[in-house]
mmCIF file of C-alpha atoms in Angstrom:
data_model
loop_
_atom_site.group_PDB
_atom_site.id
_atom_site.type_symbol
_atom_site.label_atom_id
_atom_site.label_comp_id
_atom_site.label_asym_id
_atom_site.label_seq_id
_atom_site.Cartn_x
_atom_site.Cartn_y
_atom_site.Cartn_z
ATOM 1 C CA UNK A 953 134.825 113.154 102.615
ATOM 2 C CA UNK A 954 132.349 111.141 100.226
ATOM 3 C CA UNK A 955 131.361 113.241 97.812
ATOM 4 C CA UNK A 956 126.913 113.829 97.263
ATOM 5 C CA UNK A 957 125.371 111.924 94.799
ATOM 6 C CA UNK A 958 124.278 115.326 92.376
ATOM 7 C CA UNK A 959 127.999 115.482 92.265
ATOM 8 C CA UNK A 960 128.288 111.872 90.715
ATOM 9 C CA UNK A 961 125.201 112.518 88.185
ATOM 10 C CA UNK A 962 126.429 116.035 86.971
ATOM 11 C CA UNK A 963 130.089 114.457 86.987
ATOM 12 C CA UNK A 964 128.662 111.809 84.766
ATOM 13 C CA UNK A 965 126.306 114.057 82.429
ATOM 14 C CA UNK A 966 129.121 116.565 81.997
ATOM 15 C CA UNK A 967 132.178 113.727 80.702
ATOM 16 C CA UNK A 968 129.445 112.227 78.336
ATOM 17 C CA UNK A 969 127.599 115.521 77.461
ATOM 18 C CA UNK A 970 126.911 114.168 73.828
ATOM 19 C CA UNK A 971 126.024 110.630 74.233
ATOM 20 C CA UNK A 972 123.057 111.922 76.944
ATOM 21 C CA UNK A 973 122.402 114.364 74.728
ATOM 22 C CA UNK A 974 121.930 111.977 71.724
ATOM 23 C CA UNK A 975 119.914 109.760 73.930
ATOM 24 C CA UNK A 976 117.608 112.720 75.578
ATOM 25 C CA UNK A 977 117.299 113.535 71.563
ATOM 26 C CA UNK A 978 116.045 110.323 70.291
ATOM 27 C CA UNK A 979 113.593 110.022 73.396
ATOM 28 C CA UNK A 980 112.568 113.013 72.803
ATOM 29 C CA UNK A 981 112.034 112.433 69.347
ATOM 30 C CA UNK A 982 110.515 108.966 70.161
ATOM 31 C CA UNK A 983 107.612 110.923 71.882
ATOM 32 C CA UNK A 984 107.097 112.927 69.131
ATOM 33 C CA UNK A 985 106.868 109.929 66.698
ATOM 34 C CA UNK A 986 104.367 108.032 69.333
ATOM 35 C CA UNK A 987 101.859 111.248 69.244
ATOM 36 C CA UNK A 988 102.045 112.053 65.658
ATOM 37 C CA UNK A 989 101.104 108.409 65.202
ATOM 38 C CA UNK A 990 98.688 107.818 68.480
ATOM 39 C CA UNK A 991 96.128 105.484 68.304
ATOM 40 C CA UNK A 992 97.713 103.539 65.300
ATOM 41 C CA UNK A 993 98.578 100.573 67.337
ATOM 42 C CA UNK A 994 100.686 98.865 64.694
ATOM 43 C CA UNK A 995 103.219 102.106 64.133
ATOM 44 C CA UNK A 996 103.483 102.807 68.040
ATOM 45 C CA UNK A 997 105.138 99.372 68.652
ATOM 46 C CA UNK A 998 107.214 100.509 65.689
ATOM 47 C CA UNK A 999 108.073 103.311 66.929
ATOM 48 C CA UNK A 1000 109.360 101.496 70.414
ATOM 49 C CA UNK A 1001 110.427 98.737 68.846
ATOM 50 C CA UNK A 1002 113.084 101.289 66.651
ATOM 51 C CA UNK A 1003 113.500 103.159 69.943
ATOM 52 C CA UNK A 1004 114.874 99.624 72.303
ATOM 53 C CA UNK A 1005 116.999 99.015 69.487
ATOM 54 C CA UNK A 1006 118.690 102.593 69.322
ATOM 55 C CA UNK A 1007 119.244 102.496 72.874
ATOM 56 C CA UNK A 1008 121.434 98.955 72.486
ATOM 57 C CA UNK A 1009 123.105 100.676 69.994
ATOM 58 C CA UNK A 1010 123.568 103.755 72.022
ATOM 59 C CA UNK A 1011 124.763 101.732 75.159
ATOM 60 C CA UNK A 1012 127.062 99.506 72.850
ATOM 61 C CA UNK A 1013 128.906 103.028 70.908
ATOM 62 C CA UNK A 1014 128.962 104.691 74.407
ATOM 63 C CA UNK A 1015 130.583 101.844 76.521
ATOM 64 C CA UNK A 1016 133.057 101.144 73.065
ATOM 65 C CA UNK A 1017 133.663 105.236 73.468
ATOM 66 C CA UNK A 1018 135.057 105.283 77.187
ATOM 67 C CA UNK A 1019 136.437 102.038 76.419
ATOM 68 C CA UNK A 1020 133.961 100.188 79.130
ATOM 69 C CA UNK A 1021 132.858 97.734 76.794
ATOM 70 C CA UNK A 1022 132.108 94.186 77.859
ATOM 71 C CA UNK A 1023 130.194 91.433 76.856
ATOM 72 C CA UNK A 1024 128.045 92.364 80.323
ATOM 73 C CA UNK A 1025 127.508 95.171 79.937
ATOM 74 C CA UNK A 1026 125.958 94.634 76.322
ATOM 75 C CA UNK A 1027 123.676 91.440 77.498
ATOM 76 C CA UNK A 1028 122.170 94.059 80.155
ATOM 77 C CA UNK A 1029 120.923 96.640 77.668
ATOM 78 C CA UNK A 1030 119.925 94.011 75.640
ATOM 79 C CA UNK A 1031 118.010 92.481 78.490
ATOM 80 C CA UNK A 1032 116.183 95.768 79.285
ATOM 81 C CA UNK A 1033 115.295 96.398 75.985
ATOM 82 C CA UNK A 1034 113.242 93.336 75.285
ATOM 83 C CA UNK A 1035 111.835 93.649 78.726
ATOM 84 C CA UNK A 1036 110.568 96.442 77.906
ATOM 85 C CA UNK A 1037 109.325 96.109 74.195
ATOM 86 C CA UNK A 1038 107.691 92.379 75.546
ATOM 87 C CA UNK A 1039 105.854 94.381 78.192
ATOM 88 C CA UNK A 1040 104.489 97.117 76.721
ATOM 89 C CA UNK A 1041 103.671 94.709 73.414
ATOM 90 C CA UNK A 1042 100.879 93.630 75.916
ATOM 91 C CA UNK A 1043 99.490 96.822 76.248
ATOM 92 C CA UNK A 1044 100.095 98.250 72.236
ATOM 93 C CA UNK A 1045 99.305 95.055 70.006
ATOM 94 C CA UNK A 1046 97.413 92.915 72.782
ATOM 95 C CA UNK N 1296 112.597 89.950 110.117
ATOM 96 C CA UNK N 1297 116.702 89.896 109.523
ATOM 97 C CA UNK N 1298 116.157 87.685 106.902
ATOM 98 C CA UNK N 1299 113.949 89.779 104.611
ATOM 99 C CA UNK N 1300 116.309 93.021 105.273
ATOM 100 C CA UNK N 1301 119.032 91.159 104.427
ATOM 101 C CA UNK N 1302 117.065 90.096 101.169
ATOM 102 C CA UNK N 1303 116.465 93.704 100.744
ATOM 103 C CA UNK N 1304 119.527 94.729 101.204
ATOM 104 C CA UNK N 1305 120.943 92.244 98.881
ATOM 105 C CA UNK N 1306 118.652 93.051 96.234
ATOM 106 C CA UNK N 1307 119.024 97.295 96.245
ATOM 107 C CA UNK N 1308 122.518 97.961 97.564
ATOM 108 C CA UNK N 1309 125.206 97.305 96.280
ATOM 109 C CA UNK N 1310 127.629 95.568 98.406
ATOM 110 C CA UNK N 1311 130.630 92.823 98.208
ATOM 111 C CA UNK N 1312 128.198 89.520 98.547
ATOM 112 C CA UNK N 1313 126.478 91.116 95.456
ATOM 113 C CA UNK N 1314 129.390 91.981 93.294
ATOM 114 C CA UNK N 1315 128.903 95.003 94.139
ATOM 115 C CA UNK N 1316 125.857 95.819 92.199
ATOM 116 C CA UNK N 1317 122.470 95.420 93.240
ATOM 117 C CA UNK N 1318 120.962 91.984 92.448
ATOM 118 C CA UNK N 1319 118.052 92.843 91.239
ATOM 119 C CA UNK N 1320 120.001 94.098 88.319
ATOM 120 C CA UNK N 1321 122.008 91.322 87.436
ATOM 121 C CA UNK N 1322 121.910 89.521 84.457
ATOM 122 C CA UNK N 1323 120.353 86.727 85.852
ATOM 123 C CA UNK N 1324 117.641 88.751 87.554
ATOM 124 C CA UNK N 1325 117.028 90.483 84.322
ATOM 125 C CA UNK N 1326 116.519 87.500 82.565
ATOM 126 C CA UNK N 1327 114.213 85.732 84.967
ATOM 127 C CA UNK N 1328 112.227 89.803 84.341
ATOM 128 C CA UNK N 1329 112.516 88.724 80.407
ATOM 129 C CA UNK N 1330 111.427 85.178 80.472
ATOM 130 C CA UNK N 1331 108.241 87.006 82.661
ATOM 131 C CA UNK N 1332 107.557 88.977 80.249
ATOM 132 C CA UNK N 1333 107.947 87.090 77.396
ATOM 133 C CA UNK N 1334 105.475 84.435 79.035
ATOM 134 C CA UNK N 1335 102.683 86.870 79.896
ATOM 135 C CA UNK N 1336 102.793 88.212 76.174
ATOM 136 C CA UNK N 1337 102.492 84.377 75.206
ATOM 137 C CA UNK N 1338 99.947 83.651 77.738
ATOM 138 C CA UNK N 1339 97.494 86.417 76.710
ATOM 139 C CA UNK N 1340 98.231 85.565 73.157
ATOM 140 C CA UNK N 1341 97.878 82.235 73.195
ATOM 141 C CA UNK N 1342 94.880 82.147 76.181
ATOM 142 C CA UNK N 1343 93.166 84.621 73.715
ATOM 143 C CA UNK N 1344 92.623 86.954 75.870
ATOM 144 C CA UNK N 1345 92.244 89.559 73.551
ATOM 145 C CA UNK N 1346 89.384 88.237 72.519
ATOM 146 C CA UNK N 1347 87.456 89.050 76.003
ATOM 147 C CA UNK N 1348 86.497 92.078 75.837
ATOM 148 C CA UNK N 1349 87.721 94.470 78.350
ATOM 149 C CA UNK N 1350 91.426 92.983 77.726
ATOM 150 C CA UNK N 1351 92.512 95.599 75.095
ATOM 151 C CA UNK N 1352 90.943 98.122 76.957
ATOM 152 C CA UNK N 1353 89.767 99.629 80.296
ATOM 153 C CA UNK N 1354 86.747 101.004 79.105
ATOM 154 C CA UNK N 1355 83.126 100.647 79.617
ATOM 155 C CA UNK N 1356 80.011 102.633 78.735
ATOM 156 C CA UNK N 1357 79.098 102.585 82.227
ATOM 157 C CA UNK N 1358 82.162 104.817 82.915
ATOM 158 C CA UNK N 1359 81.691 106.842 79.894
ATOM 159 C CA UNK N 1360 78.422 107.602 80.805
ATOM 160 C CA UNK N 1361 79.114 108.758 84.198
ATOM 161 C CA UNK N 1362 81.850 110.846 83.060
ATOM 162 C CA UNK N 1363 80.124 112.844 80.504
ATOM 163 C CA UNK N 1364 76.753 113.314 82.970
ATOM 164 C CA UNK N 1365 79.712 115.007 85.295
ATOM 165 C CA UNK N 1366 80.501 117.138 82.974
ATOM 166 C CA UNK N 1367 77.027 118.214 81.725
ATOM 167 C CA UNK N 1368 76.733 118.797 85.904
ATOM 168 C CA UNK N 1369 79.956 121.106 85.685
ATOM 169 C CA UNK N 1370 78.286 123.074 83.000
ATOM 170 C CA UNK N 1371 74.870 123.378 84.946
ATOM 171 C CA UNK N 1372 73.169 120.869 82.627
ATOM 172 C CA UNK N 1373 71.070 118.135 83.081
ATOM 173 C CA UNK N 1374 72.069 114.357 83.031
ATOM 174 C CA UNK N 1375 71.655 112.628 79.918
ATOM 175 C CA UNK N 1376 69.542 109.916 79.965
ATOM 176 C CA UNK N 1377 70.511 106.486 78.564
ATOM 177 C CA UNK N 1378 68.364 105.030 75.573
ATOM 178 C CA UNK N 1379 68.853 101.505 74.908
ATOM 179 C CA UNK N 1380 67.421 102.347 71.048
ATOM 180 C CA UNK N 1381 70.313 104.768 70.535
ATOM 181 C CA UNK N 1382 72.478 102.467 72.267
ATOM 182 C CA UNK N 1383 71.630 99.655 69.621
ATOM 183 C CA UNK N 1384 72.142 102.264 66.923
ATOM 184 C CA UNK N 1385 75.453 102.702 68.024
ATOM 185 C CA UNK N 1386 76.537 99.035 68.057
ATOM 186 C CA UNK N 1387 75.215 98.484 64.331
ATOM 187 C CA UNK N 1388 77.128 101.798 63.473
ATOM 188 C CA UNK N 1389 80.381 100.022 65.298
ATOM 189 C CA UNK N 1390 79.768 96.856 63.598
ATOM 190 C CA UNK N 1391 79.416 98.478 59.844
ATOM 191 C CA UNK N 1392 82.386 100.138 60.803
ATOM 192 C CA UNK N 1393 84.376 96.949 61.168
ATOM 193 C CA UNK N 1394 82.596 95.551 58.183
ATOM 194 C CA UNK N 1395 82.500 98.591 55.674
ATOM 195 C CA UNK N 1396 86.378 99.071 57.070
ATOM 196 C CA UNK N 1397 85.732 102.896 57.684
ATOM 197 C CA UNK N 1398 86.463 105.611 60.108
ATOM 198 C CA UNK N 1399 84.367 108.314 59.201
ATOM 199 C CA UNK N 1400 80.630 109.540 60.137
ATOM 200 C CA UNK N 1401 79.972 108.091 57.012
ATOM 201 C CA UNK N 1402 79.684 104.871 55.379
ATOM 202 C CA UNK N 1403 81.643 104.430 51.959
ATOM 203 C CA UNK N 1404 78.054 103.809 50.613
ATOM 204 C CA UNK N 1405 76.882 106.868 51.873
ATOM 205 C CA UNK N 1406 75.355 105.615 55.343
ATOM 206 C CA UNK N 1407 74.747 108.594 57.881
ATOM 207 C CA UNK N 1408 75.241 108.561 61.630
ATOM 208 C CA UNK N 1409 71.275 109.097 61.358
ATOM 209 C CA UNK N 1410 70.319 106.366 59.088
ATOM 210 C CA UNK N 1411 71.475 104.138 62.096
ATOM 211 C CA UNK N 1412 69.416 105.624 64.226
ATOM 212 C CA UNK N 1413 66.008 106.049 62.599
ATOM 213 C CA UNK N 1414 66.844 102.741 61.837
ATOM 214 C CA UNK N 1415 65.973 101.429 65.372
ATOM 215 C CA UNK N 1416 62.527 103.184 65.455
ATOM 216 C CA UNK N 1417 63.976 106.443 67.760
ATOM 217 C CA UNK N 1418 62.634 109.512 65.905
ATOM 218 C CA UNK N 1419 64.769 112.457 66.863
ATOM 219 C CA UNK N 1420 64.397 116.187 66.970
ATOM 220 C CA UNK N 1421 68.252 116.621 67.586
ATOM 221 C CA UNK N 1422 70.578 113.996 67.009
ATOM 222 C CA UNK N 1423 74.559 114.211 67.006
ATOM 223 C CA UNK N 1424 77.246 111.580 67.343
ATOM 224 C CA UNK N 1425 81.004 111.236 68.554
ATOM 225 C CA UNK N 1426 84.009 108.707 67.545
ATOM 226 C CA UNK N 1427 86.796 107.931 69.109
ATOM 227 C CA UNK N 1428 89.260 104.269 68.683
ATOM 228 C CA UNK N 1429 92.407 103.173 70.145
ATOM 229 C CA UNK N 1430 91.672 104.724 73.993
ATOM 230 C CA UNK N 1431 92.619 102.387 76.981
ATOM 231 C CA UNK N 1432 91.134 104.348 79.397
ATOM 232 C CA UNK N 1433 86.826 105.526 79.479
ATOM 233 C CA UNK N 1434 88.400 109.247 81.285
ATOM 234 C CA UNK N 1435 90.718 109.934 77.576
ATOM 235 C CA UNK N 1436 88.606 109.067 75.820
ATOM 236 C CA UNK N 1437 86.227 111.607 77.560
ATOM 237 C CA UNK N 1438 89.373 114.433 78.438
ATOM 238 C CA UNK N 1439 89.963 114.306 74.492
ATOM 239 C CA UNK N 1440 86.347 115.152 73.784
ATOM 240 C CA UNK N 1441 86.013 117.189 75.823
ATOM 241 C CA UNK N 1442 89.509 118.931 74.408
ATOM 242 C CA UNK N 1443 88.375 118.847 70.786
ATOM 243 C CA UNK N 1444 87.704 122.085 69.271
ATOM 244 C CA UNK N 1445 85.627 119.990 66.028
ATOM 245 C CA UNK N 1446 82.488 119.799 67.654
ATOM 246 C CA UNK N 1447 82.920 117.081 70.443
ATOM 247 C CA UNK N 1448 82.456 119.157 73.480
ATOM 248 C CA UNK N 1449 79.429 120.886 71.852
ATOM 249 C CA UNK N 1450 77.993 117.687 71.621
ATOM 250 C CA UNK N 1451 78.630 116.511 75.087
ATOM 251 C CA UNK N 1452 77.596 120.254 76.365
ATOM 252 C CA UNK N 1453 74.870 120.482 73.843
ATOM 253 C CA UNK N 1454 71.963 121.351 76.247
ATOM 254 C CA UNK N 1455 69.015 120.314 73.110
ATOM 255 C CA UNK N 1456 70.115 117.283 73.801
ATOM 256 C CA UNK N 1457 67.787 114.335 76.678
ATOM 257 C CA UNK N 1458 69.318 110.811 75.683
ATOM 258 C CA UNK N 1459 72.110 109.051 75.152
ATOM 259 C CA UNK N 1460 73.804 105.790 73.604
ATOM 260 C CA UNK N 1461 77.108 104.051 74.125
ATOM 261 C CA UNK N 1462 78.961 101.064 72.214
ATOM 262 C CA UNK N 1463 82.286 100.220 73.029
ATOM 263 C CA UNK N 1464 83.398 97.183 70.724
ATOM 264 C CA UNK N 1465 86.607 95.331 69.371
ATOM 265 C CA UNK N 1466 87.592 94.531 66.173
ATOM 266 C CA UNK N 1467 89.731 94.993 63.022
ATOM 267 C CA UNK N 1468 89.893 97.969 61.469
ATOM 268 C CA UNK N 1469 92.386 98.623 58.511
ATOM 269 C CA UNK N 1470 94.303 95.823 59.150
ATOM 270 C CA UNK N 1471 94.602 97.007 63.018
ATOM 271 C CA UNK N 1472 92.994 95.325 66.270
ATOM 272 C CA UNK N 1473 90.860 98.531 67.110
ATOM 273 C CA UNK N 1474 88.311 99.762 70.138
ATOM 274 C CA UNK N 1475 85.816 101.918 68.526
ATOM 275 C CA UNK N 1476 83.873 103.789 70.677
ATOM 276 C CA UNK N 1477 80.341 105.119 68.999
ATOM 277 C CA UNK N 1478 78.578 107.949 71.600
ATOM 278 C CA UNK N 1479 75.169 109.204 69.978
ATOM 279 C CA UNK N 1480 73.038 111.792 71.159
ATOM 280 C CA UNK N 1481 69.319 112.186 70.785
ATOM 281 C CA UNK N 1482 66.601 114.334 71.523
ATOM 282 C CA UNK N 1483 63.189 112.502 70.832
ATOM 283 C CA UNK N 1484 60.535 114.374 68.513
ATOM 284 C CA UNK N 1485 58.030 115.401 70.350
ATOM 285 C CA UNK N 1486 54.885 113.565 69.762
ATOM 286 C CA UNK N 1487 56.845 110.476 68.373
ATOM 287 C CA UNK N 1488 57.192 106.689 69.654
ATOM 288 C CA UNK N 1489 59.606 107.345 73.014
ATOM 289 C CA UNK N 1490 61.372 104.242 73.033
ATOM 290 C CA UNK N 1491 61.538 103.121 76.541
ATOM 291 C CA UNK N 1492 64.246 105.604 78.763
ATOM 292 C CA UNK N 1493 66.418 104.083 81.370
ATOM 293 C CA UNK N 1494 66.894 106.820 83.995
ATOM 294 C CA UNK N 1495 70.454 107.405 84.956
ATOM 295 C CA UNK N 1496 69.893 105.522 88.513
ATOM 296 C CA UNK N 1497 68.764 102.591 87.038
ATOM 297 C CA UNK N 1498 71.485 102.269 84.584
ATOM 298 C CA UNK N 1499 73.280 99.469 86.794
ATOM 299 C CA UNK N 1500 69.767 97.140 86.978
ATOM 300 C CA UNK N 1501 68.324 94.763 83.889
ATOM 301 C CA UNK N 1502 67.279 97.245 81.546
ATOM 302 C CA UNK N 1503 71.010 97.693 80.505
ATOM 303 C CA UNK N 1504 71.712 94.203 80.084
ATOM 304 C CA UNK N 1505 72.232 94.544 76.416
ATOM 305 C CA UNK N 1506 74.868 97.054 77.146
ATOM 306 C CA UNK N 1507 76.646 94.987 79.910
ATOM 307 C CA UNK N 1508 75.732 91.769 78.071
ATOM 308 C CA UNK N 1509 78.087 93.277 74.880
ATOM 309 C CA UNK N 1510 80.276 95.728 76.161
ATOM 310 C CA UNK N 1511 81.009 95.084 79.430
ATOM 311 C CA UNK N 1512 84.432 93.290 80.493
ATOM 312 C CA UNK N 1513 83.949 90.254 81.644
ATOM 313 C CA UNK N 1514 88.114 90.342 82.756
ATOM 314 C CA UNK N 1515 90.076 93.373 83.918
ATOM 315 C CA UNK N 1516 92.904 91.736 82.278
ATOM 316 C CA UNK N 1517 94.030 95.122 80.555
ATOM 317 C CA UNK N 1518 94.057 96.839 83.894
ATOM 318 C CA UNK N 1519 95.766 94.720 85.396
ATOM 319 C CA UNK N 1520 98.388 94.246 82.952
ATOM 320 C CA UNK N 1521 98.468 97.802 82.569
ATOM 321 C CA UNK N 1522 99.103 98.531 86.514
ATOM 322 C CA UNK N 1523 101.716 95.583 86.668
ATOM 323 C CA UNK N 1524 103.738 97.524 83.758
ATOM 324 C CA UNK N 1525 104.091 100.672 85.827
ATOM 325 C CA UNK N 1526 104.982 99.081 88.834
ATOM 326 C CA UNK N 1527 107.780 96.805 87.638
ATOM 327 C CA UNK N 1528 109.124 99.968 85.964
ATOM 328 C CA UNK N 1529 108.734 101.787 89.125
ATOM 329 C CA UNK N 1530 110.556 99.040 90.572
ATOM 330 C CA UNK N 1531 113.467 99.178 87.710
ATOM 331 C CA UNK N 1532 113.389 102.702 88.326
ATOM 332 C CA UNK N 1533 114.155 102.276 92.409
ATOM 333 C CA UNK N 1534 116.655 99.676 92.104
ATOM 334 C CA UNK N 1535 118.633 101.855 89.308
ATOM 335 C CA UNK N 1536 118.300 104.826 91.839
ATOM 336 C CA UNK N 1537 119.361 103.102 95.129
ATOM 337 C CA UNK N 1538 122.290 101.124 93.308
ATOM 338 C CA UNK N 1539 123.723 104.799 91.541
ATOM 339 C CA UNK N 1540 123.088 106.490 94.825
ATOM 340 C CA UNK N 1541 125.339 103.623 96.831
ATOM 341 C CA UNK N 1542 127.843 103.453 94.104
ATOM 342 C CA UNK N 1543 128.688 106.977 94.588
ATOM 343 C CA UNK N 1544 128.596 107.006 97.870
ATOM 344 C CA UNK N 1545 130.915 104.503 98.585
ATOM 345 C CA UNK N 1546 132.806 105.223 95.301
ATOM 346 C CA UNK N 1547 132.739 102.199 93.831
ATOM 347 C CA UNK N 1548 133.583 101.413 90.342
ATOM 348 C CA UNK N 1549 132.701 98.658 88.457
ATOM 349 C CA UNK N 1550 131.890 96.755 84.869
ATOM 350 C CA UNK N 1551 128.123 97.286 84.248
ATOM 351 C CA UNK N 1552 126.018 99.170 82.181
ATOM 352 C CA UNK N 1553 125.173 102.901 83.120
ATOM 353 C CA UNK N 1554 122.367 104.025 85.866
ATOM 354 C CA UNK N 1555 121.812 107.063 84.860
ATOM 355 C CA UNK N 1556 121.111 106.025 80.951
ATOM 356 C CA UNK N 1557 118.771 102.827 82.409
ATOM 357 C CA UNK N 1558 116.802 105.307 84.348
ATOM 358 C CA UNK N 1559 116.434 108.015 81.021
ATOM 359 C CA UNK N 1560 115.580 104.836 78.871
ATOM 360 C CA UNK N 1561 112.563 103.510 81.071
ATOM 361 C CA UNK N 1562 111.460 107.051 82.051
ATOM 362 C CA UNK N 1563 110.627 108.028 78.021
ATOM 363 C CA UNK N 1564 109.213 104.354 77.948
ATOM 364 C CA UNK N 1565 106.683 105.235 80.731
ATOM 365 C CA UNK N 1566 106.096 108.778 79.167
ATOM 366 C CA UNK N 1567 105.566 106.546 76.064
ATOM 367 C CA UNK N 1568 103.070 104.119 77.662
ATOM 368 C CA UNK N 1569 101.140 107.058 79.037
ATOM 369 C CA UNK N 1570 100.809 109.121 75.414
ATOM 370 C CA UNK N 1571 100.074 105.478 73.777
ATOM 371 C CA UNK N 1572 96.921 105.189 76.067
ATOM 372 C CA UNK N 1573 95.825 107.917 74.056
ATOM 373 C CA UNK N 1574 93.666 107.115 70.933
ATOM 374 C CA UNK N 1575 91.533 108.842 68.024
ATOM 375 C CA UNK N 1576 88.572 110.918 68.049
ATOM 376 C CA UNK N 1577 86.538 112.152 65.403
#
């Protein structure tokens, strides 16, 4: 019997409990960062410009940790990251 | 109709034609999503569209000035009126902004809020005046007045107070592309020259042309751009969830990046894009 998807998620949080939480930390703290410095266009891209770059770090250490890593997998986060910081450039330094 | 649930299908489940990972996640798909990107940032930087106004923000003193009559009718007040003389006063106070590079009440060289407005022939009995820079929407800038325990509400709620002006205008401030927004209140002295009042219903017709003429956005390219950003990532956001949902449902395991930190990643970007929309007030 397949087993539900919360299953899967908790499954996945709980083996990797202090990558996500390293991740959830820096987002967190990437929040923090973007209101202590709100309004100051120049420092919020910054900010997310530091913040894409931790998370390609973060996916490269955590896909080297469960020994997952592959050339791939590294060109994806590296694609979503510069999605992101292109798109939201737009809106932060226009 | 098969065609395009196929398509569908191709594009959010994953599935053995697919690699068994939902297309619009591969690689190639998230490049074509880059090489969009990348060209809108080039297009609006290049087309200059940050020099129309209305492109680095989404708001207008139209909007500002409804808002903050709706809140004077929440607190049982009456409706400011809009004064083109106070509205002028508040575009040179913008512009020596930009030009004295200052954000402050006051001018390095000791200009007051009130010097600009005498200065347009509106004698006042009250007279008050609220800053804010960096908003992209007319409602935060608005909510954070209205939130501000230094005085901003008490302007807005002030009930001394009849008229009203509004300049919203672009420019560089410490280095920094910046909207300032300039609100001043007045109260006319009684017995003085009364400038000539627009009444609130007539706001829309000629006698605000200088206001529309300057401030108004002559492009919604912010808005748009704005509304395209949260639906592609609502879109990212989908396709992660659909392609971790069928990937543990039919157990399958694969080489690709991970779902579930995707989906954490974009949602503190979009919590991100929302505080950023946020500016200064003073």
């Amino acid at each position: 019997m397949a087993k539900p998807v919360s299953f899967h998620l908790k499954k996945e949080l709980k083996n990797n409990f202090f990558d996500y939480l390293l991740l959830i930390t820096a987002g967190i703290f990437f929040l923090i960062l973007l209101n202590i410095f709100r309004g100051q266009r120049v420092i919020e891209f910054i900010v997310l410009v530091s913040f894409a770059f931790f998370y390609i770090i973060w996916g490269v250490y955590h896909h080297i940790i469960n020994e997952t890593f592959h050339l791939k997998t590294v060109i994806e986060y590296i694609l979503i990251a510069f999605i992101i910081i292109f798109l939201l450039k737009i809106i932060i330094l226009p | 109709m098969e065609k395009v649930k196929n398509f569908i299908h191709h594009l959010f489940i994953p599935h053995e034609e697919n690699n068994f990972r939902a297309k619009s996640l591969h690689t190639d798909f998230l490049t074509v999503y880059l090489v969009i990107a990348f060209l809108m940032t080039m297009v609006f930087k290049q087309g200059n569209f940050r020099n129309v106004l209305g492109f680095a923000t989404d708001i207008s003193a139209d909007k500002l000035y409804q808002l903050v009559n709706e809140q004077r009718q929440k607190n049982n007040l009456p409706s400011l009126v809009l004064n083109s003389s106070l509205s002028l006063a508040a575009q040179k106070k913008a512009e020596n902004m930009f030009q004295e590079n200052y954000w402050s009440h006051y001018s390095p060289d000791g200009k007051t809020p009130w010097d600009f407005i005498l200065g347009t022939g509106y004698k006042y009995e009250y007279a008050g005046e609220n800053l804010a820079k960096n908003f992209l929407f007319s409602n935060g800038v608005v909510d954070a007045w209205m939130n501000s325990t230094a005085g901003h509400r008490e302007n807005i709620l002030k009930k001394e107070y009849t008229e009203v002006g509004y300049a919203i205008v672009n420019g560089i401030l410490n280095g920094e592309q910046t909207t300032l927004v300039v609100q001043l209140f007045g109260t006319p002295l009684a017995g003085s020259f009364v400038p000539k009042l627009v009444q609130a219903e007539e706001v829309s017709a000629p006698l605000q042309i200088l206001a529309q003429k300057t401030f108004q956005p002559k492009i919604n390219a912010f808005n748009l751009t704005f509304n395209f950003n949260v639906i592609f990532m609502a879109f990212l956001l989908l396709a992660l969830a659909l392609d971790f949902y069928f990937a543990s449902k039919f157990n399958i395991i694969r080489i690709a990046g991970k779902n579930t930190a995707h989906f954490l990643f974009i949602i503190f970007i979009l919590m991100g894009l929302f505080i950023s929309t946020i500016g200064t007030i003073i």
